[in-house]
Tab-separated table of C-alpha atoms in Angstrom:
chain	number	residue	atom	x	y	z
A	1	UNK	CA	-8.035	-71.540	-47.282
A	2	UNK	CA	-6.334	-68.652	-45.862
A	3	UNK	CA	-7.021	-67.244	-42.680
A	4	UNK	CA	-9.900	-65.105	-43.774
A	5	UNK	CA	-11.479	-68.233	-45.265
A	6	UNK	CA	-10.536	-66.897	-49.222
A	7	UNK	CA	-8.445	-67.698	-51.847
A	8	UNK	CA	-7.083	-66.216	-55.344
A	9	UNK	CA	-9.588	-66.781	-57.661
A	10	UNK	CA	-9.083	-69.531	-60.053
A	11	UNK	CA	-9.938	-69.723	-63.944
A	12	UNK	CA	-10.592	-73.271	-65.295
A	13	UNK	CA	-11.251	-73.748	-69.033
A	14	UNK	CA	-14.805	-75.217	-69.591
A	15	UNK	CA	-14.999	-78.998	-70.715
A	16	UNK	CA	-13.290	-78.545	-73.976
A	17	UNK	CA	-14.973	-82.263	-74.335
A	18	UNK	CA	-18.333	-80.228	-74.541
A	19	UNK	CA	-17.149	-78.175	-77.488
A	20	UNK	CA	-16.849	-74.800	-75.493
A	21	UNK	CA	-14.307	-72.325	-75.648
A	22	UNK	CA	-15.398	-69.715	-72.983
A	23	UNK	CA	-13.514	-69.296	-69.701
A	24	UNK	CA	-15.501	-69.305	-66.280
A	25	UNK	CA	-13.861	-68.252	-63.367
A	26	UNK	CA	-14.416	-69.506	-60.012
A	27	UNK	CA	-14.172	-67.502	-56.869
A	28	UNK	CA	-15.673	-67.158	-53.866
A	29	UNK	CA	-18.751	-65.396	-53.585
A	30	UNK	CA	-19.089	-61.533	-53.228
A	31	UNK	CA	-22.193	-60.665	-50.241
A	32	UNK	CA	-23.983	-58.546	-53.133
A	33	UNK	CA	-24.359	-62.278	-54.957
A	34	UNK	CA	-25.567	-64.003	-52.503
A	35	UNK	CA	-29.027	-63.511	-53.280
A	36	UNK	CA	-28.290	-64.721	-57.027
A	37	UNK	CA	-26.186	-67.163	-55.962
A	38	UNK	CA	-29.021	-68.830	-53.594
A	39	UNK	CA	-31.928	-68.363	-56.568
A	40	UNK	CA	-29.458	-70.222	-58.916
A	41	UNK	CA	-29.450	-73.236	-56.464
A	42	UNK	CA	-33.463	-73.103	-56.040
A	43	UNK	CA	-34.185	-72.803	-59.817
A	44	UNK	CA	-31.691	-75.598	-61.018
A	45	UNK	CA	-32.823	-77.646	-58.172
A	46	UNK	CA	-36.509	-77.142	-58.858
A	47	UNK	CA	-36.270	-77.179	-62.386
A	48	UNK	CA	-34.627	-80.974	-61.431
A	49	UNK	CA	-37.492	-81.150	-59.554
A	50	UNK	CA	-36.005	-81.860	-56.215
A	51	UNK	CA	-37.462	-79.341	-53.931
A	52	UNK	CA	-41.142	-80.618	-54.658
A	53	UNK	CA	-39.812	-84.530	-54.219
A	54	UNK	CA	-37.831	-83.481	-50.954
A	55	UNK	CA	-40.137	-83.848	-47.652
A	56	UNK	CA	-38.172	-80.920	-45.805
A	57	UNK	CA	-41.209	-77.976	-46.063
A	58	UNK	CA	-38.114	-75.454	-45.432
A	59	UNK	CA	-35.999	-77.316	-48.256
A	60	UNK	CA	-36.799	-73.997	-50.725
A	61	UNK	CA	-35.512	-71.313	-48.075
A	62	UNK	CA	-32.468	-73.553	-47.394
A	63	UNK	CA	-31.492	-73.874	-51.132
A	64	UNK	CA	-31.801	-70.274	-51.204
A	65	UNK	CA	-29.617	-69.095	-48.191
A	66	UNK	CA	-26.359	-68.532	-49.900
A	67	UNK	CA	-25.483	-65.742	-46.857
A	68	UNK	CA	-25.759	-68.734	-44.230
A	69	UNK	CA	-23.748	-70.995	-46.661
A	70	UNK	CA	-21.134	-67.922	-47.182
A	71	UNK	CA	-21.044	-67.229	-43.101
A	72	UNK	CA	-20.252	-71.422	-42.444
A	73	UNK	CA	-18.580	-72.186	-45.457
A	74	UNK	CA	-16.723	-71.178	-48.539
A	75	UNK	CA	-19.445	-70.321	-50.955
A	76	UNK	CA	-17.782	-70.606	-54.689
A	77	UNK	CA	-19.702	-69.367	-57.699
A	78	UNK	CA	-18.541	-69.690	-61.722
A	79	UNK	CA	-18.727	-66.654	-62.949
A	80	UNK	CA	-18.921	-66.499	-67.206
A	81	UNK	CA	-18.800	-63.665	-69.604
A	82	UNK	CA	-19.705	-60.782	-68.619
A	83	UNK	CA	-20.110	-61.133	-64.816
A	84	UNK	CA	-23.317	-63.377	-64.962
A	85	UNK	CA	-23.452	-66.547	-62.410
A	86	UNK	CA	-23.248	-70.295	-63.842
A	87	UNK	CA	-23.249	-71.982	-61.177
A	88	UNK	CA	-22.181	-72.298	-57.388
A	89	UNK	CA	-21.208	-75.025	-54.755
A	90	UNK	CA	-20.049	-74.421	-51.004
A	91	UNK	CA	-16.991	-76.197	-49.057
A	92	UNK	CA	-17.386	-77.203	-45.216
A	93	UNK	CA	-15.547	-78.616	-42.558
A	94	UNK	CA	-16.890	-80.775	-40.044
A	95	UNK	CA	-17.833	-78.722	-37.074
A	96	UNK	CA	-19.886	-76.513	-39.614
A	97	UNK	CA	-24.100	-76.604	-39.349
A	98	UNK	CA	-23.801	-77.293	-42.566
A	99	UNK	CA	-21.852	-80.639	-42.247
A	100	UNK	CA	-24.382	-83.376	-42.650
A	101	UNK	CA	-21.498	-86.852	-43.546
A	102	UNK	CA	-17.970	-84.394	-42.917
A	103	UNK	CA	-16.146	-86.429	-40.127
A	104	UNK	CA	-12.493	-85.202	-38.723
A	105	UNK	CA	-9.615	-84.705	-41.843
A	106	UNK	CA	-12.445	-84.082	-44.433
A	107	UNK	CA	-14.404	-81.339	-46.631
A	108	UNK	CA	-17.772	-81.899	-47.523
A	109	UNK	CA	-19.137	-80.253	-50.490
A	110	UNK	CA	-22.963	-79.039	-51.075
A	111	UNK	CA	-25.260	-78.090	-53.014
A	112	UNK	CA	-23.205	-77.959	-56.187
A	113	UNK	CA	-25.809	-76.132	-58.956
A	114	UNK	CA	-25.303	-74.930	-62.388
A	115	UNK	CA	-27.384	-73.025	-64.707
A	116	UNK	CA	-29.358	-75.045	-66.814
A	117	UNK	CA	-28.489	-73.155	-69.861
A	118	UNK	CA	-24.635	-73.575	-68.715
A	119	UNK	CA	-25.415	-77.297	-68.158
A	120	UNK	CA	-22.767	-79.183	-70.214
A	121	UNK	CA	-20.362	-76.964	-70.383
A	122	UNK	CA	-17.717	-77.496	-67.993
A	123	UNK	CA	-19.060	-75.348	-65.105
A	124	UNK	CA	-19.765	-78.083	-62.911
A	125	UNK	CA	-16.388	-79.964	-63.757
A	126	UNK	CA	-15.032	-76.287	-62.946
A	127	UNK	CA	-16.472	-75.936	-59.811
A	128	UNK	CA	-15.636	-79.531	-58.370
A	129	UNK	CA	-11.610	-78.335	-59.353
A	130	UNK	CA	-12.375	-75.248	-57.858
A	131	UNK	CA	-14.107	-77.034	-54.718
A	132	UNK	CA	-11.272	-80.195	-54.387
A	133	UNK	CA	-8.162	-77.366	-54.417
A	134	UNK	CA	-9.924	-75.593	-51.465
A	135	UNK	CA	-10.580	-78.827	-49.507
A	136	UNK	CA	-6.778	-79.429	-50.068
A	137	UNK	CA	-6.009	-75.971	-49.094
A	138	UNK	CA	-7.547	-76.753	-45.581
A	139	UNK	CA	-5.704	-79.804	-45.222
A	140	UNK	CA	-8.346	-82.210	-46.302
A	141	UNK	CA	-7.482	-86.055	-46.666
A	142	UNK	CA	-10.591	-87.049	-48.321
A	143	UNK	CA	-13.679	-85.039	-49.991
A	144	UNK	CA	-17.289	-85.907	-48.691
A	145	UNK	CA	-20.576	-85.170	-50.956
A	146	UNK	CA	-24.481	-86.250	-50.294
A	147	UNK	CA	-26.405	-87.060	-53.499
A	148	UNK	CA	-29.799	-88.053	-54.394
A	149	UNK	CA	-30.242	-91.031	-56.452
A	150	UNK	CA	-31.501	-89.753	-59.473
A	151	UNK	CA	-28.755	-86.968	-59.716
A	152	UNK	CA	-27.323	-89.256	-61.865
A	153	UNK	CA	-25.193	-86.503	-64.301
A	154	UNK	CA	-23.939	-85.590	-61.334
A	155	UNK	CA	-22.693	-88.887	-60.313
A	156	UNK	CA	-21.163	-89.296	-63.805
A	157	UNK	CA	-19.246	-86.198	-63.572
A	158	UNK	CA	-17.905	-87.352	-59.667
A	159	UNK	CA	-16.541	-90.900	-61.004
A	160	UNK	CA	-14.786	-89.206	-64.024
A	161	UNK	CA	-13.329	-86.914	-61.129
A	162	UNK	CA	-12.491	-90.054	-58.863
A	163	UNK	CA	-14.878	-90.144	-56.940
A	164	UNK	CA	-16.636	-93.420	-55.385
A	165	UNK	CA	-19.232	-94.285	-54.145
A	166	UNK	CA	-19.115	-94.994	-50.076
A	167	UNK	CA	-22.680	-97.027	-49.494
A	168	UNK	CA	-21.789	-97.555	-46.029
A	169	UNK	CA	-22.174	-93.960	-45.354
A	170	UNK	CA	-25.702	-93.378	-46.935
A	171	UNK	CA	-28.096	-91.999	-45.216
A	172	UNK	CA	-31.940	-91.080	-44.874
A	173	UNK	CA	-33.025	-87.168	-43.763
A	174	UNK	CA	-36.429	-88.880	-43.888
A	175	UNK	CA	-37.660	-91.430	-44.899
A	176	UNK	CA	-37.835	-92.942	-48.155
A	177	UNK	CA	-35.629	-89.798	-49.253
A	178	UNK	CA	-32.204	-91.443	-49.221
A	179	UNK	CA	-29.059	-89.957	-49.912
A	180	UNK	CA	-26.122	-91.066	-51.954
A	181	UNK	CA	-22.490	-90.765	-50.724
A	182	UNK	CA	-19.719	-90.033	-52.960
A	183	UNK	CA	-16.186	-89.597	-51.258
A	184	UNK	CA	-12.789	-88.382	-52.693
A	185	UNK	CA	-9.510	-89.515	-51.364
A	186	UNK	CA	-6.577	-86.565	-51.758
């Protein structure tokens, strides 16, 4: 990350595994997408059906506050043909109030979301690149990332990335609701 917090944008191919030729580009976000950016994390979310199951009442407005993610973090979004949003994910570095697991010498990401009709492919996979290359670009030795249990595409597409699982550093916002953590070594 540069001293402004930005970077050149990046274009990543989409999984060519998934059969899909288009090109996605991920950037960070532009203020005037914020508001987009933040309904695509509530409607992938809910549609998942995570915002009913979590017991935070605020969870909804959280999901949907890209402009605090943006102002504490570096808020990436996949953008396809023809401008529209895939997806999004945000970057933060311990010291953030958005760092929930992020200790000293790491990046944590959150709330990685895609599109549902872009589920499959490659934005995601794009996004994580996207995501690891700024964590690197701040100096990061290892990636953080807090997933629910039954994320479990998710968790496929962190092990083919290298990610493992780090069980010692789950952990409960409340309980019953447990959290999964991946972590990425660089």
């Amino acid at each position: 990350m540069g001293s402004d917090g930005r970077r050149p944008e990046s274009t990543a191919g989409a999984d060519s595994s998934a059969g899909v030729a288009a090109q996605v580009t991920v950037r960070v976000a532009r203020p005037e997408e914020y508001r987009r950016a933040g309904e695509l994390v509530f409607e992938a979310y809910d549609a998942d059906g995570h915002v009913a199951a979590d017991p935070d009442p605020e969870f909804g407005a959280e999901l949907r506050d890209a402009a605090t993610r943006a102002e504490h973090g570096d808020l990436l979004v996949a953008e396809g043909p023809g401008g529209r949003l895939l997806g999004t994910v945000t970057v933060v570095l311990p010291g953030s109030p958005l760092a929930e697991v992020a200790q000293p010498g790491e990046a944590e990401l959150r709330m990685l979301a895609t599109d549902r009709a872009a589920r499959g492919r490659g934005v995601g996979t794009a996004l994580l690149e996207a995501a690891i290359a700024r964590a690197r670009a701040a100096n990061a030795r290892r990636i953080v990332l807090s997933t629910l249990p039954t994320m479990t595409a998710a968790h496929r597409m962190y092990a083919r990335r290298g990610f493992v699982r780090a069980p010692h550093r789950d952990w409960e916002p409340a309980p019953d609701y447990p959290l999964l953590v991946f972590e990425l070594e660089l």
